[in-house]
Amino acid sequence: MRISARWNSEEQLLAWREAWATAANRCLELAGHDSRIDHRSHAERGLEERPTIHEGVVARAMEKKGIIFDRCELNRQIKADNALLRELRGQVKKLAQTVKNTIPALAEAMENLRKNLLLFCYQLGYLRKGKERLNASLNTLRPALTQYNQLAKDIRNKMKERRSLLSEKKSFPAVHVFRHRELAAKIAALTEDLEELRSEKNLLLASLAYSEENAADQFPKDIAAMEQNLKRLEEQEQKYSAELDAALNEYAGLREQAHGFDPVQLHEARHAIRPGKEQEAENRVQQVYGEKYSPLLMFDSKKAVSRMLNEDIEQQAVRRMVRQAQKEHPIFKSKKDDKGQER
């Protein structure tokens, strides 16, 4: 294959990237650094984490001045998502591998896993809120771009028509009075139409905070960037949904272990430590998202976890058991030793 034909091929790009990675890693080794780079994509390396996007010198320079850039903000969110996902995945796996043989140990494991479910639900809710915002922006920008392009086209056509009439009017001798008047009337009407179209276009740009100078280029770029971000959020949502399903399966396994224990005692043990576990989840989310933390979203996440685990049904079943025990033993009182067994 001629070099001109393969210059922009994917094979050539991969070869260049591999050569660059080899050279860079050699220099890092000679300089005594432990860090290494890998030219392969996350998918090729078998990594499930979402890669960050290129920020660029301009975006970073503006960030240093205190101006928040969408791509920089997205990268910060990607890094926070990946860190939280790594942490949760490791915890779920660890909990699933541990055998629980006492009520306190089983209660601790189940509430820890429930805490992780809470974090998964919060993150999924956060991602879906982000998708809603992006879709709302796209639903505004897409028709606005169509309207802008149509206005720009109409302006070009009327300007072309007006130039043609001006040229025609100029070419006619002054003696053709009626034709001059006819052309002048058409030119005046076109001028008025142009003013209205330009005014409409300027109002559209002002409503979207675009300037006349950058609108033609920035409009499609912003839409493309939003569509790319939306795709990334959808990919991350799929990963968190898969992890949530895996955690629910592990929780089902712990429920199987719970069949050999007194359900009332286990229920009491779990509810005794639940507030602390929920507070741990809230603290972790606040640590990851800072000012973007939403108490309302955390409240919704708690309700979602409760529905997933059928906790209302479980609560009712425990109450029935307690009432039945009280009927059978009027002086019924639950006493437990340190291992959570009846004395």
PDB file of C-alpha atoms in Angstrom, residues 11 31 50 53 95 129 155 171 250 332:
ATOM      1  CA  GLU A  11      -3.560   0.703  11.455  1.00  0.00           C
ATOM      2  CA  ALA A  31      14.320   9.016  34.564  1.00  0.00           C
ATOM      3  CA  ARG A  50     -14.930   5.291  31.739  1.00  0.00           C
ATOM      4  CA  ILE A  53     -11.802  13.224  27.576  1.00  0.00           C
ATOM      5  CA  LEU A  95     -18.945  -9.110  51.471  1.00  0.00           C
ATOM      6  CA  LYS A 129     -30.515  13.781  36.363  1.00  0.00           C
ATOM      7  CA  ILE A 155     -31.049  36.226   4.831  1.00  0.00           C
ATOM      8  CA  SER A 171     -28.504  49.400 -15.241  1.00  0.00           C
ATOM      9  CA  GLU A 250     -25.283 -10.908  46.567  1.00  0.00           C
ATOM     10  CA  PHE A 332     -42.872 -12.400  75.811  1.00  0.00           C
TER      11      PHE A 332
END
